[in-house]
Amino acid sequence: MPTTPLHAGTDRQFDMHYEVDSSVAPWRAPETILMMHGNSESGVVWYGWVPHLLGHYRLVRPDMRGFGKSTPMPDNHAWTLDELADDYAALMRTLGIARFHVVAAKFGGSVARRFAARYPELVISLTLVGTPTAKRPAMQANLPSWVAELQADGVESWARRTMGNRLGTEFDPQGVSWWVKLMGSTALSTQIGFMKSGISVTDLTPDLSRIRCPTLVFASPSEALGSVDDVRAWQEQIPNSRLYVVPGNSYHVAATAAELCALETLRFIRASGAHNAA
């Protein structure tokens, strides 16, 4: 798979790493899916989705600024959802892709909601997989203790302690170790600054009604990111949206139910009639 660094705009001096995958016949012009990962992750986390999407779409899998192979951010970086949305828009402009589908998981779903509201002309369809509620007052109280924990013990220790809610009780133990190592590889400065900024608890309520594309929201009975009813409450504020509940006690269903979610996303995109040549 090709790997290319990107300078995403002269006002944002960092390299954005991304990979582009496609096994669509070379004489066809496939539509594109932009895939947004979550906090302390990178584009590699879509490993379970790629085999199911590869023959149908061009996949763009970036590492969000600060994470994966993209340039780490200092611990005083002023994180905002608008900045992250603008990063992705700059990437897609650089690739020459005018309109595309967006699939996002965990915190990536927060960025994706802002992106779809900020750039409605770019987004053909939106899929949100195990993403936080639009308002997160309870989590706000956890941020100072998490920052202190990161400063004392590092990212991997924090990832290990909090992994149970993400992946639930049925996930492959070797897979749990892989996820701990992956998240633990995040630069400490990036993770501390990300947590200190409060970006993960940004109120997205005003964005919901501004999302104009067909939208699919995956939720689970796990209440770590809010109950199914909590998810439904914000999902129903997005016009032309629907909810799919994935069984189990993991909230990171993009990882624990990758095949199910990928195949349902394919069905959703096709059934929605949301198509556009790349």
XYZ file of C-alpha atoms in Angstrom:
278
model
C 0.000 0.000 0.000
C 1.432 3.432 -0.878
C 2.523 5.718 1.932
C 3.025 9.447 1.425
C 3.712 12.314 3.838
C 1.657 15.463 3.380
C 2.195 19.077 4.379
C -1.449 19.976 5.021
C -1.397 23.694 4.339
C 1.254 26.345 4.860
C -0.417 27.513 8.060
C -0.213 24.033 9.605
C 3.386 22.904 9.608
C 3.182 19.174 10.097
C 3.374 16.020 8.005
C 0.114 14.102 7.675
C 0.711 10.456 6.926
C -1.929 8.631 4.915
C -2.417 5.489 2.880
C -4.575 4.986 -0.194
C -5.949 1.516 -0.940
C -7.988 0.205 -3.846
C -8.390 -3.065 -5.716
C -11.115 -1.715 -7.980
C -10.521 -2.539 -11.648
C -8.125 0.083 -13.068
C -10.521 1.112 -15.842
C -13.179 2.098 -13.307
C -13.340 5.406 -11.429
C -14.203 4.352 -7.870
C -15.842 6.548 -5.297
C -13.719 7.334 -2.253
C -14.194 6.715 1.464
C -12.246 8.909 3.884
C -11.720 6.973 7.128
C -11.213 8.892 10.392
C -9.754 7.024 13.368
C -10.126 7.739 17.080
C -7.985 9.107 19.877
C -4.570 7.401 20.314
C -4.994 5.474 17.076
C -3.913 5.659 13.437
C -5.140 4.604 10.025
C -3.978 1.013 10.610
C -6.980 0.397 12.866
C -9.199 -0.099 9.810
C -7.508 -3.478 9.125
C -10.804 -5.323 9.666
C -12.685 -3.082 7.240
C -10.258 -2.919 4.335
C -10.893 -6.447 2.947
C -14.643 -5.763 2.727
C -14.416 -2.303 1.146
C -11.324 -2.633 -1.035
C -12.985 -3.991 -4.152
C -15.740 -1.372 -4.120
C -14.131 1.946 -3.131
C -10.867 3.842 -2.978
C -9.959 4.076 0.723
C -8.051 7.034 2.166
C -6.768 6.237 5.656
C -4.920 9.183 7.237
C -3.199 9.423 10.592
C -4.758 12.424 12.332
C -2.298 15.181 13.230
C -0.220 14.142 16.229
C -1.000 10.434 15.923
C 0.460 7.417 14.157
C 3.143 8.446 11.675
C 1.952 12.049 11.457
C 3.984 14.722 13.227
C 3.517 14.667 17.035
C 1.963 17.768 18.576
C 3.433 19.669 21.546
C 1.618 19.438 24.876
C 0.512 23.071 24.579
C -1.065 22.669 21.147
C -4.465 24.396 20.892
C -6.578 21.484 19.658
C -9.891 22.313 17.935
C -12.368 20.317 15.876
C -12.307 23.003 13.187
C -8.562 22.584 12.775
C -8.843 18.801 12.439
C -11.705 19.130 9.959
C -9.624 21.588 7.947
C -6.690 19.139 7.957
C -8.831 16.460 6.340
C -10.252 18.919 3.823
C -6.715 19.984 2.889
C -5.691 16.347 2.422
C -8.593 15.587 0.103
C -7.940 18.759 -1.912
C -4.323 17.657 -2.292
C -5.495 14.272 -3.545
C -7.869 15.962 -5.983
C -10.976 14.251 -4.582
C -13.933 16.642 -4.686
C -16.643 14.566 -2.966
C -16.455 11.405 -0.885
C -18.034 9.244 1.784
C -16.820 9.548 5.388
C -16.527 6.644 7.849
C -15.391 7.503 11.379
C -14.966 5.717 14.709
C -14.681 6.820 18.341
C -13.384 10.415 18.602
C -13.091 10.373 14.819
C -16.878 10.532 14.838
C -16.730 13.846 16.673
C -14.388 15.222 14.022
C -16.593 13.751 11.295
C -19.746 15.435 12.632
C -17.970 18.779 12.641
C -16.515 18.016 9.198
C -19.915 17.155 7.698
C -21.443 20.318 9.181
C -18.504 22.511 8.135
C -18.075 21.041 4.641
C -21.510 19.722 3.576
C -20.584 20.103 -0.086
C -17.811 17.511 0.267
C -19.595 14.681 2.078
C -21.744 12.213 0.126
C -22.605 10.023 3.124
C -21.544 9.756 6.765
C -21.071 6.635 8.894
C -20.367 7.028 12.623
C -19.184 3.903 14.442
C -19.190 3.803 18.243
C -18.773 7.554 18.633
C -19.269 9.768 21.698
C -22.533 11.488 22.503
C -22.916 15.063 21.272
C -22.460 16.405 24.822
C -20.151 14.728 27.385
C -20.416 16.549 30.744
C -19.512 13.437 32.742
C -16.217 12.953 30.921
C -15.205 16.568 31.518
C -14.606 15.715 35.184
C -12.247 12.845 34.258
C -9.832 14.879 32.155
C -7.613 16.336 34.934
C -7.063 12.916 36.531
C -6.327 11.376 33.127
C -3.749 14.075 32.391
C -2.113 13.401 35.767
C -2.126 9.660 35.036
C -0.518 10.203 31.636
C 2.165 12.418 33.135
C 2.916 9.863 35.845
C 2.616 6.546 34.001
C 2.577 7.226 30.244
C 0.123 6.506 27.456
C 0.428 2.715 27.397
C -0.488 2.360 31.068
C -3.555 4.569 30.566
C -4.557 2.611 27.448
C -4.242 -0.703 29.300
C -6.308 0.490 32.270
C -9.131 1.812 30.098
C -9.160 -0.934 27.454
C -11.906 -3.049 29.049
C -14.742 -0.699 28.107
C -13.366 -0.218 24.582
C -13.083 -3.844 23.568
C -15.437 -5.553 26.019
C -15.018 -9.032 27.457
C -15.111 -11.207 24.323
C -12.241 -9.772 22.275
C -9.161 -11.895 21.492
C -6.644 -11.376 24.357
C -3.816 -11.097 21.830
C -5.870 -8.421 20.095
C -6.241 -6.552 23.368
C -2.454 -6.534 23.744
C -2.083 -5.245 20.174
C -4.492 -2.389 20.848
C -2.712 -1.465 24.083
C 0.624 -1.307 22.250
C -0.849 0.654 19.352
C -2.468 3.269 21.555
C 0.551 3.284 23.865
C 2.804 4.274 20.958
C 1.138 7.708 20.784
C 3.558 10.531 21.592
C 3.117 11.599 25.217
C 3.090 15.288 24.294
C 0.277 14.687 21.799
C -1.863 12.775 24.268
C -1.360 15.166 27.173
C -2.149 18.191 25.030
C -5.171 16.449 23.524
C -6.597 15.665 26.963
C -5.756 19.053 28.472
C -7.468 20.885 25.633
C -10.894 19.391 26.330
C -11.439 18.826 22.607
C -12.938 15.397 23.329
C -15.831 16.988 25.244
C -16.694 19.666 22.671
C -20.477 20.165 22.454
C -21.504 19.019 18.975
C -25.218 19.700 19.364
C -25.207 22.744 17.029
C -23.567 20.657 14.282
C -26.179 17.912 14.155
C -28.943 19.743 12.307
C -26.398 21.094 9.794
C -25.456 17.606 8.547
C -27.200 17.214 5.201
C -25.967 13.858 3.898
C -27.483 10.409 4.601
C -26.041 9.251 7.932
C -25.689 5.844 9.608
C -24.898 5.668 13.335
C -23.668 2.458 15.008
C -24.194 2.115 18.758
C -23.870 -0.700 21.299
C -25.501 -1.604 24.621
C -22.234 -0.648 26.351
C -22.933 2.604 28.197
C -19.340 3.846 28.288
C -20.168 6.430 25.597
C -23.815 6.746 26.586
C -26.752 4.366 26.430
C -28.503 3.427 23.205
C -31.208 5.907 24.167
C -28.559 8.611 24.648
C -27.148 7.871 21.198
C -30.617 7.828 19.649
C -31.350 11.236 21.186
C -28.521 12.924 19.247
C -28.772 10.686 16.174
C -32.379 11.742 15.622
C -31.268 15.370 15.442
C -29.393 14.552 12.213
C -31.779 14.738 9.256
C -31.928 11.589 7.109
C -30.123 9.433 9.670
C -30.698 5.976 11.102
C -29.402 3.934 14.035
C -27.952 0.406 14.012
C -27.375 -1.292 17.394
C -24.496 -3.789 17.508
C -24.828 -6.476 20.223
C -22.143 -6.852 22.893
C -20.453 -4.925 25.687
C -17.769 -3.148 23.655
C -18.263 0.471 22.641
C -15.450 0.319 20.053
C -17.560 -1.691 17.640
C -15.464 -0.572 14.668
C -12.827 -2.915 16.111
C -14.855 -5.656 17.774
C -17.510 -5.991 15.047
C -15.487 -4.814 12.056
C -16.946 -7.221 9.491
C -20.551 -6.623 10.525
C -20.107 -2.846 10.522
C -18.210 -2.778 7.224
C -20.815 -4.879 5.416
C -23.687 -2.869 6.886
C -21.916 0.322 5.805
C -21.684 -1.022 2.248
C -25.407 -1.779 2.288
C -26.181 1.648 3.720
C -24.194 3.533 1.092
C -25.809 1.589 -1.712
C -29.341 1.813 -0.319
C -29.059 5.521 0.448
C -28.580 6.362 -3.200
C -25.701 8.605 -2.164
C -23.288 8.211 -5.039
C -20.896 10.503 -6.844
C -18.090 9.809 -9.274
C -14.652 10.438 -7.798
